[in-house]
Amino acid sequence: MAKNIDHAALLSEATRTRPPSSIRSLFPAELIPGMVSFLAGKPNASTFPLEEVSLTLKPDSVGGALADGKPVKISIAGADLVTALQYGPTAGIPKLVKWLTDFVSEQHGRPIIEKGSALDGKDGQSAWGLTVGNGSQDLLGKAFEAVLDPGDIALVEEPAYSGILPQIFMLKATAIPIGSDEEGLCPHKLREALEGWSTNPKTSSLKFPKLVYTTPTGANPAGTTASEQRKREVLQVVQEFNILLFEDDPYYYLSFVGLGEGAPETRRRTPSYWALEQENRAQRGTGRVLRFDSMSKIMSAGLRIGFATGPCVLIDAICVHTASSNLQPAGPTQAIALALLQHWGRDGFLQHADKVAEFYRNRRDQFEAAVTRILGANSKKGTGKQIANWVRPVAGMFLWLKLKLPPTDASPEGDSFALISEKARDNLVLALPGASFIPGNGKSCYVRMSFSMVPEDQIELGLTRLRKTLEEAWKEAGLEIP
């Protein structure tokens, strides 16, 4: 019989002792027919100065033009606007939560299972929920706090998204790096770390890890994407050692794999960890994967709309945290996202996502071609020697360059931080040093290059300046580029 993970045993002391909001815990009771409520200190909606919010779509966007070519306008008014402007449920506007819940259920092939229902706990299944947040960064921070106490361990793929490292550090927990390759997180390195945890001198005095964090699609910064087989292998290790997996997947719908091969609404996408968790659930159970999605790269970064999906215990913990901090995700931005999703429907959203993915694929092709010409072998610039290597990204908006740097006493492969923060800046070119993505402030010869925003006519100029910077560094070291 399957044994699901004991989430309660993994909760942090802060989560176990945080009291629920005395007001917000009673909000659902206001919906009982006939209820007379003196409960919440909500402002009277008649005092709100807005009557309508009108959104004008770009005519060339999905569903953005009328038959006469004029742009489509979407109105948010009446009860929908009042809902957006008023205090609302902690997990998000109910219509948005329902839209997203139905969407992820369909996209990932997981039936909706409510807590305490007949299916909860049957044949390895477990209840799951969804909460909206002010971007997935907000939700990640609350999720880490939900499970990590001071001295606890979180395993993170190396390189790791830099935004999570301060979150773990501020909890006085420790991020331990696990090696990655061209497909991201390595299952054999994860297994090696967990199997030898109690005997390895470096880890034997530490607590056993509670979770592993990974960005499986278009990883920031490495640009790596895990195949279906790779995900199965990683998930098997997670299940065997009964730890949580935080699946941070903001680029899932921006994958280039299969792009253009069939309609956007039907093309096959690599199954998520959250979807694959159902395989062998009768033997291994479910509830180990907490998934994070984001609208930042698909709709707008400024909307700050993300959503977490996973075990009810963890989703509830995130919501209790929200209720005692920022109360709820911002209503107007939720309303904008909901209006767009209702206008597009599922198919329109996927069509829009593929259109965005195509934009970034074209940008990648252009940027990578320039990198090859200027930093690669047989370059006609400078010495002409290859001074960078990389793995071609198949999702996202980053190129993770391994620079050929002069060695130093502290780092045989060199340190990109000193190069970028001093020499490159003086030459009017910037990239993000790889040390930003290494737990423990380690040295790195890598830099993250973003190709999402740089104007096309500046790509070659910037790369030429980077090459000049590298060659100057070798010259100052009194060494020849090998």
mmCIF file of C-alpha atoms in Angstrom, residues 24-374:
data_model
loop_
_atom_site.group_PDB
_atom_site.id
_atom_site.type_symbol
_atom_site.label_atom_id
_atom_site.label_comp_id
_atom_site.label_asym_id
_atom_site.label_seq_id
_atom_site.Cartn_x
_atom_site.Cartn_y
_atom_site.Cartn_z
ATOM 1 C CA ARG A 24 -9.947 35.672 7.416
ATOM 2 C CA SER A 25 -10.647 32.227 8.810
ATOM 3 C CA LEU A 26 -14.310 33.294 9.059
ATOM 4 C CA PHE A 27 -14.548 34.844 5.569
ATOM 5 C CA PRO A 28 -16.080 31.695 4.001
ATOM 6 C CA ALA A 29 -18.979 31.852 6.447
ATOM 7 C CA GLU A 30 -20.052 35.162 4.905
ATOM 8 C CA LEU A 31 -21.118 33.221 1.808
ATOM 9 C CA ILE A 32 -23.707 31.154 3.694
ATOM 10 C CA PRO A 33 -27.173 32.108 2.353
ATOM 11 C CA GLY A 34 -29.009 34.407 4.746
ATOM 12 C CA MET A 35 -25.889 35.264 6.744
ATOM 13 C CA VAL A 36 -25.877 38.722 8.352
ATOM 14 C CA SER A 37 -22.216 39.676 8.733
ATOM 15 C CA PHE A 38 -20.669 42.311 10.970
ATOM 16 C CA LEU A 39 -17.329 40.545 10.532
ATOM 17 C CA ALA A 40 -14.791 42.325 8.369
ATOM 18 C CA GLY A 41 -13.705 45.928 8.284
ATOM 19 C CA LYS A 42 -14.229 46.175 4.552
ATOM 20 C CA PRO A 43 -14.645 49.660 3.093
ATOM 21 C CA ASN A 44 -18.019 50.303 1.502
ATOM 22 C CA ALA A 45 -17.702 49.770 -2.251
ATOM 23 C CA SER A 46 -19.784 52.862 -2.966
ATOM 24 C CA THR A 47 -16.802 54.944 -1.856
ATOM 25 C CA PHE A 48 -14.466 53.488 -4.495
ATOM 26 C CA PRO A 49 -13.797 56.141 -7.176
ATOM 27 C CA LEU A 50 -13.548 53.735 -10.124
ATOM 28 C CA GLU A 51 -16.548 52.698 -12.209
ATOM 29 C CA GLU A 52 -14.800 50.735 -14.934
ATOM 30 C CA VAL A 53 -11.361 49.574 -16.009
ATOM 31 C CA SER A 54 -10.926 49.169 -19.755
ATOM 32 C CA LEU A 55 -8.132 47.094 -21.289
ATOM 33 C CA THR A 56 -7.163 47.614 -24.928
ATOM 34 C CA LEU A 57 -5.413 44.661 -26.529
ATOM 35 C CA LYS A 58 -2.710 44.998 -29.160
ATOM 36 C CA PRO A 59 -4.388 44.287 -32.523
ATOM 37 C CA ASP A 60 -1.676 41.773 -33.458
ATOM 38 C CA SER A 61 -2.039 39.831 -30.209
ATOM 39 C CA VAL A 62 -4.059 36.629 -29.890
ATOM 40 C CA GLY A 63 -7.736 37.599 -29.993
ATOM 41 C CA GLY A 64 -6.673 41.234 -30.108
ATOM 42 C CA ALA A 65 -8.549 42.534 -33.158
ATOM 43 C CA LEU A 66 -12.166 42.803 -34.244
ATOM 44 C CA ALA A 67 -13.305 41.901 -37.761
ATOM 45 C CA ASP A 68 -12.701 45.488 -38.884
ATOM 46 C CA GLY A 69 -9.153 45.406 -37.533
ATOM 47 C CA LYS A 70 -9.848 47.642 -34.567
ATOM 48 C CA PRO A 71 -8.372 46.548 -31.221
ATOM 49 C CA VAL A 72 -10.489 44.534 -28.810
ATOM 50 C CA LYS A 73 -11.407 46.257 -25.558
ATOM 51 C CA ILE A 74 -12.078 44.270 -22.397
ATOM 52 C CA SER A 75 -14.089 45.880 -19.623
ATOM 53 C CA ILE A 76 -13.822 45.163 -15.912
ATOM 54 C CA ALA A 77 -16.876 46.654 -14.219
ATOM 55 C CA GLY A 78 -19.767 45.941 -11.871
ATOM 56 C CA ALA A 79 -19.373 43.090 -9.417
ATOM 57 C CA ASP A 80 -16.068 41.982 -10.989
ATOM 58 C CA LEU A 81 -14.541 45.408 -10.387
ATOM 59 C CA VAL A 82 -15.873 45.569 -6.829
ATOM 60 C CA THR A 83 -14.318 42.157 -6.175
ATOM 61 C CA ALA A 84 -11.000 43.406 -7.555
ATOM 62 C CA LEU A 85 -11.018 46.554 -5.418
ATOM 63 C CA GLN A 86 -12.232 44.957 -2.187
ATOM 64 C CA TYR A 87 -10.528 42.782 0.404
ATOM 65 C CA GLY A 88 -10.806 39.259 -0.910
ATOM 66 C CA PRO A 89 -9.946 35.626 -0.209
ATOM 67 C CA THR A 90 -6.359 34.942 0.805
ATOM 68 C CA ALA A 91 -5.788 32.390 -1.971
ATOM 69 C CA GLY A 92 -6.995 34.771 -4.673
ATOM 70 C CA ILE A 93 -10.146 35.898 -6.479
ATOM 71 C CA PRO A 94 -12.343 32.765 -6.579
ATOM 72 C CA LYS A 95 -12.999 32.953 -10.335
ATOM 73 C CA LEU A 96 -9.265 33.165 -11.022
ATOM 74 C CA VAL A 97 -8.447 30.336 -8.628
ATOM 75 C CA LYS A 98 -11.090 28.163 -10.301
ATOM 76 C CA TRP A 99 -9.849 29.009 -13.818
ATOM 77 C CA LEU A 100 -6.278 28.150 -12.882
ATOM 78 C CA THR A 101 -7.275 25.020 -10.953
ATOM 79 C CA ASP A 102 -9.249 23.663 -13.906
ATOM 80 C CA PHE A 103 -6.401 24.599 -16.253
ATOM 81 C CA VAL A 104 -3.598 22.895 -14.323
ATOM 82 C CA SER A 105 -5.775 19.845 -13.707
ATOM 83 C CA GLU A 106 -6.241 19.454 -17.441
ATOM 84 C CA GLN A 107 -2.693 20.393 -18.485
ATOM 85 C CA HIS A 108 -1.006 18.064 -16.014
ATOM 86 C CA GLY A 109 -3.583 15.301 -16.036
ATOM 87 C CA ARG A 110 -4.353 15.391 -12.324
ATOM 88 C CA PRO A 111 -7.975 15.132 -11.238
ATOM 89 C CA ILE A 112 -9.137 17.705 -8.733
ATOM 90 C CA ILE A 113 -9.113 16.042 -5.311
ATOM 91 C CA GLU A 114 -10.454 18.037 -2.394
ATOM 92 C CA LYS A 115 -9.240 17.608 1.151
ATOM 93 C CA GLY A 116 -11.269 15.005 3.005
ATOM 94 C CA SER A 117 -12.994 13.724 -0.139
ATOM 95 C CA ALA A 118 -13.446 10.037 -0.911
ATOM 96 C CA LEU A 119 -10.420 10.103 -3.245
ATOM 97 C CA ASP A 120 -8.099 11.771 -0.743
ATOM 98 C CA GLY A 121 -5.661 9.058 0.335
ATOM 99 C CA LYS A 122 -7.161 6.385 -1.935
ATOM 100 C CA ASP A 123 -4.722 4.372 -4.081
ATOM 101 C CA GLY A 124 -1.866 6.737 -3.353
ATOM 102 C CA GLN A 125 -3.781 9.852 -4.357
ATOM 103 C CA SER A 126 -3.771 12.969 -2.214
ATOM 104 C CA ALA A 127 -5.714 16.205 -2.053
ATOM 105 C CA TRP A 128 -4.134 19.239 -3.644
ATOM 106 C CA GLY A 129 -4.874 22.929 -3.778
ATOM 107 C CA LEU A 130 -3.836 26.118 -5.545
ATOM 108 C CA THR A 131 -3.078 29.598 -4.315
ATOM 109 C CA VAL A 132 -2.302 32.775 -6.211
ATOM 110 C CA GLY A 133 0.562 34.973 -5.048
ATOM 111 C CA ASN A 134 2.286 38.240 -5.869
ATOM 112 C CA GLY A 135 4.505 36.446 -8.362
ATOM 113 C CA SER A 136 6.016 33.023 -7.807
ATOM 114 C CA GLN A 137 8.895 34.686 -5.915
ATOM 115 C CA ASP A 138 6.410 35.591 -3.173
ATOM 116 C CA LEU A 139 5.131 32.025 -3.052
ATOM 117 C CA LEU A 140 8.613 30.479 -3.062
ATOM 118 C CA GLY A 141 9.654 32.530 -0.058
ATOM 119 C CA LYS A 142 6.557 31.492 1.874
ATOM 120 C CA ALA A 143 6.994 27.853 0.861
ATOM 121 C CA PHE A 144 10.576 27.762 2.114
ATOM 122 C CA GLU A 145 9.465 29.333 5.388
ATOM 123 C CA ALA A 146 6.682 26.751 5.645
ATOM 124 C CA VAL A 147 9.170 23.885 5.952
ATOM 125 C CA LEU A 148 12.607 25.224 6.888
ATOM 126 C CA ASP A 149 13.752 25.824 10.453
ATOM 127 C CA PRO A 150 17.157 27.239 11.406
ATOM 128 C CA GLY A 151 19.729 24.540 10.704
ATOM 129 C CA ASP A 152 17.550 22.737 8.155
ATOM 130 C CA ILE A 153 18.884 21.759 4.747
ATOM 131 C CA ALA A 154 17.542 22.533 1.283
ATOM 132 C CA LEU A 155 19.247 20.884 -1.676
ATOM 133 C CA VAL A 156 19.438 23.141 -4.737
ATOM 134 C CA GLU A 157 20.613 22.477 -8.257
ATOM 135 C CA GLU A 158 23.882 24.212 -9.103
ATOM 136 C CA PRO A 159 23.751 26.806 -10.516
ATOM 137 C CA ALA A 160 20.545 27.832 -8.749
ATOM 138 C CA TYR A 161 18.119 30.683 -9.374
ATOM 139 C CA SER A 162 19.683 33.504 -7.370
ATOM 140 C CA GLY A 163 16.347 34.713 -5.976
ATOM 141 C CA ILE A 164 15.936 31.722 -3.674
ATOM 142 C CA LEU A 165 19.365 31.793 -2.046
ATOM 143 C CA PRO A 166 18.702 34.849 0.177
ATOM 144 C CA GLN A 167 15.313 33.383 1.119
ATOM 145 C CA ILE A 168 16.961 30.221 2.448
ATOM 146 C CA PHE A 169 19.800 32.168 4.077
ATOM 147 C CA MET A 170 17.417 34.488 5.959
ATOM 148 C CA LEU A 171 15.702 31.462 7.492
ATOM 149 C CA LYS A 172 19.108 30.432 8.893
ATOM 150 C CA ALA A 173 18.817 27.256 6.851
ATOM 151 C CA THR A 174 21.537 25.997 4.509
ATOM 152 C CA ALA A 175 21.424 25.549 0.743
ATOM 153 C CA ILE A 176 23.581 22.611 -0.350
ATOM 154 C CA PRO A 177 24.360 22.510 -4.096
ATOM 155 C CA ILE A 178 23.753 19.408 -6.208
ATOM 156 C CA GLY A 179 25.557 19.200 -9.537
ATOM 157 C CA SER A 180 23.811 19.599 -12.867
ATOM 158 C CA ASP A 181 24.572 18.910 -16.528
ATOM 159 C CA GLU A 182 23.055 19.789 -19.906
ATOM 160 C CA GLU A 183 19.651 18.535 -18.647
ATOM 161 C CA GLY A 184 19.779 20.258 -15.299
ATOM 162 C CA LEU A 185 19.696 18.509 -11.924
ATOM 163 C CA CYS A 186 21.673 15.220 -11.993
ATOM 164 C CA PRO A 187 19.780 12.289 -10.434
ATOM 165 C CA HIS A 188 22.934 10.284 -9.704
ATOM 166 C CA LYS A 189 24.490 13.227 -7.867
ATOM 167 C CA LEU A 190 21.271 13.704 -5.908
ATOM 168 C CA ARG A 191 21.246 10.015 -4.988
ATOM 169 C CA GLU A 192 24.927 10.071 -4.091
ATOM 170 C CA ALA A 193 24.388 12.994 -1.726
ATOM 171 C CA LEU A 194 21.368 11.457 0.003
ATOM 172 C CA GLU A 195 22.759 7.927 0.255
ATOM 173 C CA GLY A 196 25.994 9.135 1.793
ATOM 174 C CA TRP A 197 24.508 11.865 3.951
ATOM 175 C CA SER A 198 25.187 10.219 7.300
ATOM 176 C CA THR A 199 28.680 8.982 6.364
ATOM 177 C CA ASN A 200 30.070 11.894 4.351
ATOM 178 C CA PRO A 201 32.257 14.008 6.679
ATOM 179 C CA LYS A 202 30.879 17.163 5.033
ATOM 180 C CA THR A 203 27.244 16.327 5.822
ATOM 181 C CA SER A 204 27.184 13.757 8.627
ATOM 182 C CA SER A 205 26.726 16.444 11.288
ATOM 183 C CA LEU A 206 23.889 18.143 9.382
ATOM 184 C CA LYS A 207 20.171 17.436 9.448
ATOM 185 C CA PHE A 208 18.833 15.262 6.643
ATOM 186 C CA PRO A 209 17.480 17.415 3.777
ATOM 187 C CA LYS A 210 13.782 18.250 3.700
ATOM 188 C CA LEU A 211 13.597 19.229 0.039
ATOM 189 C CA VAL A 212 15.302 19.648 -3.293
ATOM 190 C CA TYR A 213 14.724 22.729 -5.465
ATOM 191 C CA THR A 214 14.930 22.701 -9.257
ATOM 192 C CA THR A 215 13.950 24.791 -12.289
ATOM 193 C CA PRO A 216 13.363 22.087 -14.908
ATOM 194 C CA THR A 217 12.513 24.207 -17.975
ATOM 195 C CA GLY A 218 14.851 26.885 -19.326
ATOM 196 C CA ALA A 219 16.593 27.096 -15.975
ATOM 197 C CA ASN A 220 17.677 30.508 -14.765
ATOM 198 C CA PRO A 221 20.624 30.876 -15.248
ATOM 199 C CA ALA A 222 21.845 27.713 -16.993
ATOM 200 C CA GLY A 223 19.116 27.540 -19.652
ATOM 201 C CA THR A 224 18.953 23.760 -19.211
ATOM 202 C CA THR A 225 15.766 21.748 -19.704
ATOM 203 C CA ALA A 226 15.100 18.325 -18.200
ATOM 204 C CA SER A 227 13.764 15.585 -20.454
ATOM 205 C CA GLU A 228 10.874 13.371 -19.414
ATOM 206 C CA GLN A 229 13.290 10.545 -18.626
ATOM 207 C CA ARG A 230 15.490 12.827 -16.543
ATOM 208 C CA LYS A 231 12.488 13.948 -14.511
ATOM 209 C CA ARG A 232 11.489 10.347 -13.867
ATOM 210 C CA GLU A 233 14.982 9.561 -12.616
ATOM 211 C CA VAL A 234 15.084 12.568 -10.286
ATOM 212 C CA LEU A 235 11.566 11.884 -9.027
ATOM 213 C CA GLN A 236 12.459 8.280 -8.235
ATOM 214 C CA VAL A 237 15.243 9.477 -5.929
ATOM 215 C CA VAL A 238 12.909 11.998 -4.290
ATOM 216 C CA GLN A 239 10.345 9.265 -3.666
ATOM 217 C CA GLU A 240 12.873 6.764 -2.337
ATOM 218 C CA PHE A 241 14.259 9.218 0.203
ATOM 219 C CA ASN A 242 10.835 10.715 0.957
ATOM 220 C CA ILE A 243 11.733 14.379 0.578
ATOM 221 C CA LEU A 244 9.874 17.257 -1.064
ATOM 222 C CA LEU A 245 10.584 18.585 -4.548
ATOM 223 C CA PHE A 246 9.996 22.275 -5.246
ATOM 224 C CA GLU A 247 9.333 22.546 -8.995
ATOM 225 C CA ASP A 248 9.893 26.176 -9.995
ATOM 226 C CA ASP A 249 8.715 26.277 -13.616
ATOM 227 C CA PRO A 250 8.097 29.837 -14.897
ATOM 228 C CA TYR A 251 9.234 28.939 -18.433
ATOM 229 C CA TYR A 252 7.165 25.758 -18.805
ATOM 230 C CA TYR A 253 4.846 27.276 -21.413
ATOM 231 C CA LEU A 254 7.763 28.994 -23.161
ATOM 232 C CA SER A 255 9.595 25.814 -24.144
ATOM 233 C CA PHE A 256 10.906 25.695 -27.713
ATOM 234 C CA VAL A 257 10.675 21.889 -27.818
ATOM 235 C CA GLY A 258 7.946 20.978 -30.305
ATOM 236 C CA LEU A 259 7.198 24.642 -30.994
ATOM 237 C CA GLY A 260 5.432 24.947 -34.350
ATOM 238 C CA GLU A 261 4.845 21.201 -34.576
ATOM 239 C CA GLY A 262 1.069 21.200 -34.478
ATOM 240 C CA ALA A 263 -1.433 23.540 -32.888
ATOM 241 C CA PRO A 264 -0.358 25.250 -29.628
ATOM 242 C CA GLU A 265 -3.388 23.892 -27.802
ATOM 243 C CA THR A 266 -2.589 20.275 -28.690
ATOM 244 C CA ARG A 267 1.205 20.089 -29.000
ATOM 245 C CA ARG A 268 2.843 17.801 -26.516
ATOM 246 C CA ARG A 269 4.849 19.337 -23.714
ATOM 247 C CA THR A 270 7.292 17.492 -21.515
ATOM 248 C CA PRO A 271 5.300 16.274 -18.492
ATOM 249 C CA SER A 272 5.960 18.176 -15.290
ATOM 250 C CA TYR A 273 7.244 16.605 -12.088
ATOM 251 C CA TRP A 274 3.795 17.254 -10.663
ATOM 252 C CA ALA A 275 2.225 15.241 -13.495
ATOM 253 C CA LEU A 276 4.774 12.408 -13.377
ATOM 254 C CA GLU A 277 4.288 12.039 -9.626
ATOM 255 C CA GLN A 278 1.078 10.152 -10.371
ATOM 256 C CA GLU A 279 2.956 7.282 -12.007
ATOM 257 C CA ASN A 280 3.229 4.329 -9.619
ATOM 258 C CA ARG A 281 1.234 6.291 -7.056
ATOM 259 C CA ALA A 282 -0.288 3.087 -5.698
ATOM 260 C CA GLN A 283 3.218 2.025 -4.661
ATOM 261 C CA ARG A 284 4.919 5.348 -3.931
ATOM 262 C CA GLY A 285 2.077 7.717 -3.073
ATOM 263 C CA THR A 286 1.860 11.387 -4.040
ATOM 264 C CA GLY A 287 2.171 14.791 -2.407
ATOM 265 C CA ARG A 288 5.934 15.292 -2.663
ATOM 266 C CA VAL A 289 5.884 17.907 -5.440
ATOM 267 C CA LEU A 290 5.038 21.561 -4.851
ATOM 268 C CA ARG A 291 4.828 23.327 -8.207
ATOM 269 C CA PHE A 292 5.269 27.039 -8.953
ATOM 270 C CA ASP A 293 4.009 28.750 -12.126
ATOM 271 C CA SER A 294 4.241 32.381 -13.169
ATOM 272 C CA MET A 295 2.511 34.783 -15.547
ATOM 273 C CA SER A 296 5.481 37.172 -15.436
ATOM 274 C CA LYS A 297 7.129 35.943 -18.637
ATOM 275 C CA ILE A 298 3.832 35.220 -20.424
ATOM 276 C CA MET A 299 1.568 38.190 -19.604
ATOM 277 C CA SER A 300 3.546 40.844 -17.770
ATOM 278 C CA ALA A 301 6.196 40.893 -15.060
ATOM 279 C CA GLY A 302 4.582 43.903 -13.399
ATOM 280 C CA LEU A 303 1.277 42.105 -12.855
ATOM 281 C CA ARG A 304 3.029 39.999 -10.185
ATOM 282 C CA ILE A 305 0.805 36.975 -10.700
ATOM 283 C CA GLY A 306 2.131 33.542 -9.821
ATOM 284 C CA PHE A 307 0.451 30.426 -8.489
ATOM 285 C CA ALA A 308 1.530 27.439 -6.446
ATOM 286 C CA THR A 309 -0.056 24.014 -6.786
ATOM 287 C CA GLY A 310 0.477 21.055 -4.512
ATOM 288 C CA PRO A 311 -0.339 19.318 -1.232
ATOM 289 C CA CYS A 312 -3.102 21.025 0.746
ATOM 290 C CA VAL A 313 -1.014 21.158 3.918
ATOM 291 C CA LEU A 314 1.660 23.226 2.175
ATOM 292 C CA ILE A 315 -0.811 25.401 0.265
ATOM 293 C CA ASP A 316 -2.673 26.080 3.521
ATOM 294 C CA ALA A 317 0.612 27.002 5.218
ATOM 295 C CA ILE A 318 1.369 29.501 2.450
ATOM 296 C CA CYS A 319 -2.117 30.991 2.782
ATOM 297 C CA VAL A 320 -1.871 31.362 6.565
ATOM 298 C CA HIS A 321 1.421 33.191 6.028
ATOM 299 C CA THR A 322 -0.196 35.456 3.432
ATOM 300 C CA ALA A 323 -3.135 36.186 5.749
ATOM 301 C CA SER A 324 -0.771 37.518 8.404
ATOM 302 C CA SER A 325 1.492 39.468 6.046
ATOM 303 C CA ASN A 326 0.159 40.951 2.794
ATOM 304 C CA LEU A 327 -3.405 39.592 3.319
ATOM 305 C CA GLN A 328 -3.980 38.596 -0.335
ATOM 306 C CA PRO A 329 -2.614 39.000 -3.859
ATOM 307 C CA ALA A 330 -3.352 42.426 -5.355
ATOM 308 C CA GLY A 331 -6.959 42.492 -6.589
ATOM 309 C CA PRO A 332 -6.676 44.727 -9.686
ATOM 310 C CA THR A 333 -3.834 42.705 -11.189
ATOM 311 C CA GLN A 334 -5.727 39.476 -10.532
ATOM 312 C CA ALA A 335 -8.739 40.988 -12.279
ATOM 313 C CA ILE A 336 -6.635 41.924 -15.309
ATOM 314 C CA ALA A 337 -5.187 38.410 -15.526
ATOM 315 C CA LEU A 338 -8.647 36.870 -15.118
ATOM 316 C CA ALA A 339 -10.149 39.120 -17.800
ATOM 317 C CA LEU A 340 -7.437 38.089 -20.260
ATOM 318 C CA LEU A 341 -7.789 34.397 -19.434
ATOM 319 C CA GLN A 342 -11.573 34.532 -19.796
ATOM 320 C CA HIS A 343 -11.212 36.367 -23.115
ATOM 321 C CA TRP A 344 -8.670 33.904 -24.470
ATOM 322 C CA GLY A 345 -9.935 30.697 -22.926
ATOM 323 C CA ARG A 346 -7.550 27.775 -22.574
ATOM 324 C CA ASP A 347 -6.738 27.591 -26.291
ATOM 325 C CA GLY A 348 -6.140 31.314 -26.622
ATOM 326 C CA PHE A 349 -3.804 31.328 -23.633
ATOM 327 C CA LEU A 350 -1.737 28.491 -25.115
ATOM 328 C CA GLN A 351 -1.671 30.241 -28.495
ATOM 329 C CA HIS A 352 -0.432 33.416 -26.824
ATOM 330 C CA ALA A 353 2.201 31.459 -24.861
ATOM 331 C CA ASP A 354 3.483 29.847 -28.058
ATOM 332 C CA LYS A 355 3.652 33.246 -29.725
ATOM 333 C CA VAL A 356 5.794 34.508 -26.848
ATOM 334 C CA ALA A 357 7.930 31.350 -27.012
ATOM 335 C CA GLU A 358 8.470 31.867 -30.743
ATOM 336 C CA PHE A 359 9.653 35.412 -30.062
ATOM 337 C CA TYR A 360 12.254 34.177 -27.578
ATOM 338 C CA ARG A 361 13.332 31.307 -29.828
ATOM 339 C CA ASN A 362 14.040 33.795 -32.607
ATOM 340 C CA ARG A 363 15.935 35.990 -30.157
ATOM 341 C CA ARG A 364 17.955 32.990 -28.998
ATOM 342 C CA ASP A 365 18.866 32.052 -32.562
ATOM 343 C CA GLN A 366 20.011 35.572 -33.350
ATOM 344 C CA PHE A 367 21.918 35.981 -30.090
ATOM 345 C CA GLU A 368 23.579 32.570 -30.230
ATOM 346 C CA ALA A 369 24.692 33.165 -33.808
ATOM 347 C CA ALA A 370 26.350 36.407 -32.722
ATOM 348 C CA VAL A 371 28.006 34.717 -29.730
ATOM 349 C CA THR A 372 29.361 32.013 -32.039
ATOM 350 C CA ARG A 373 30.763 34.599 -34.448
ATOM 351 C CA ILE A 374 32.369 36.772 -31.805
#
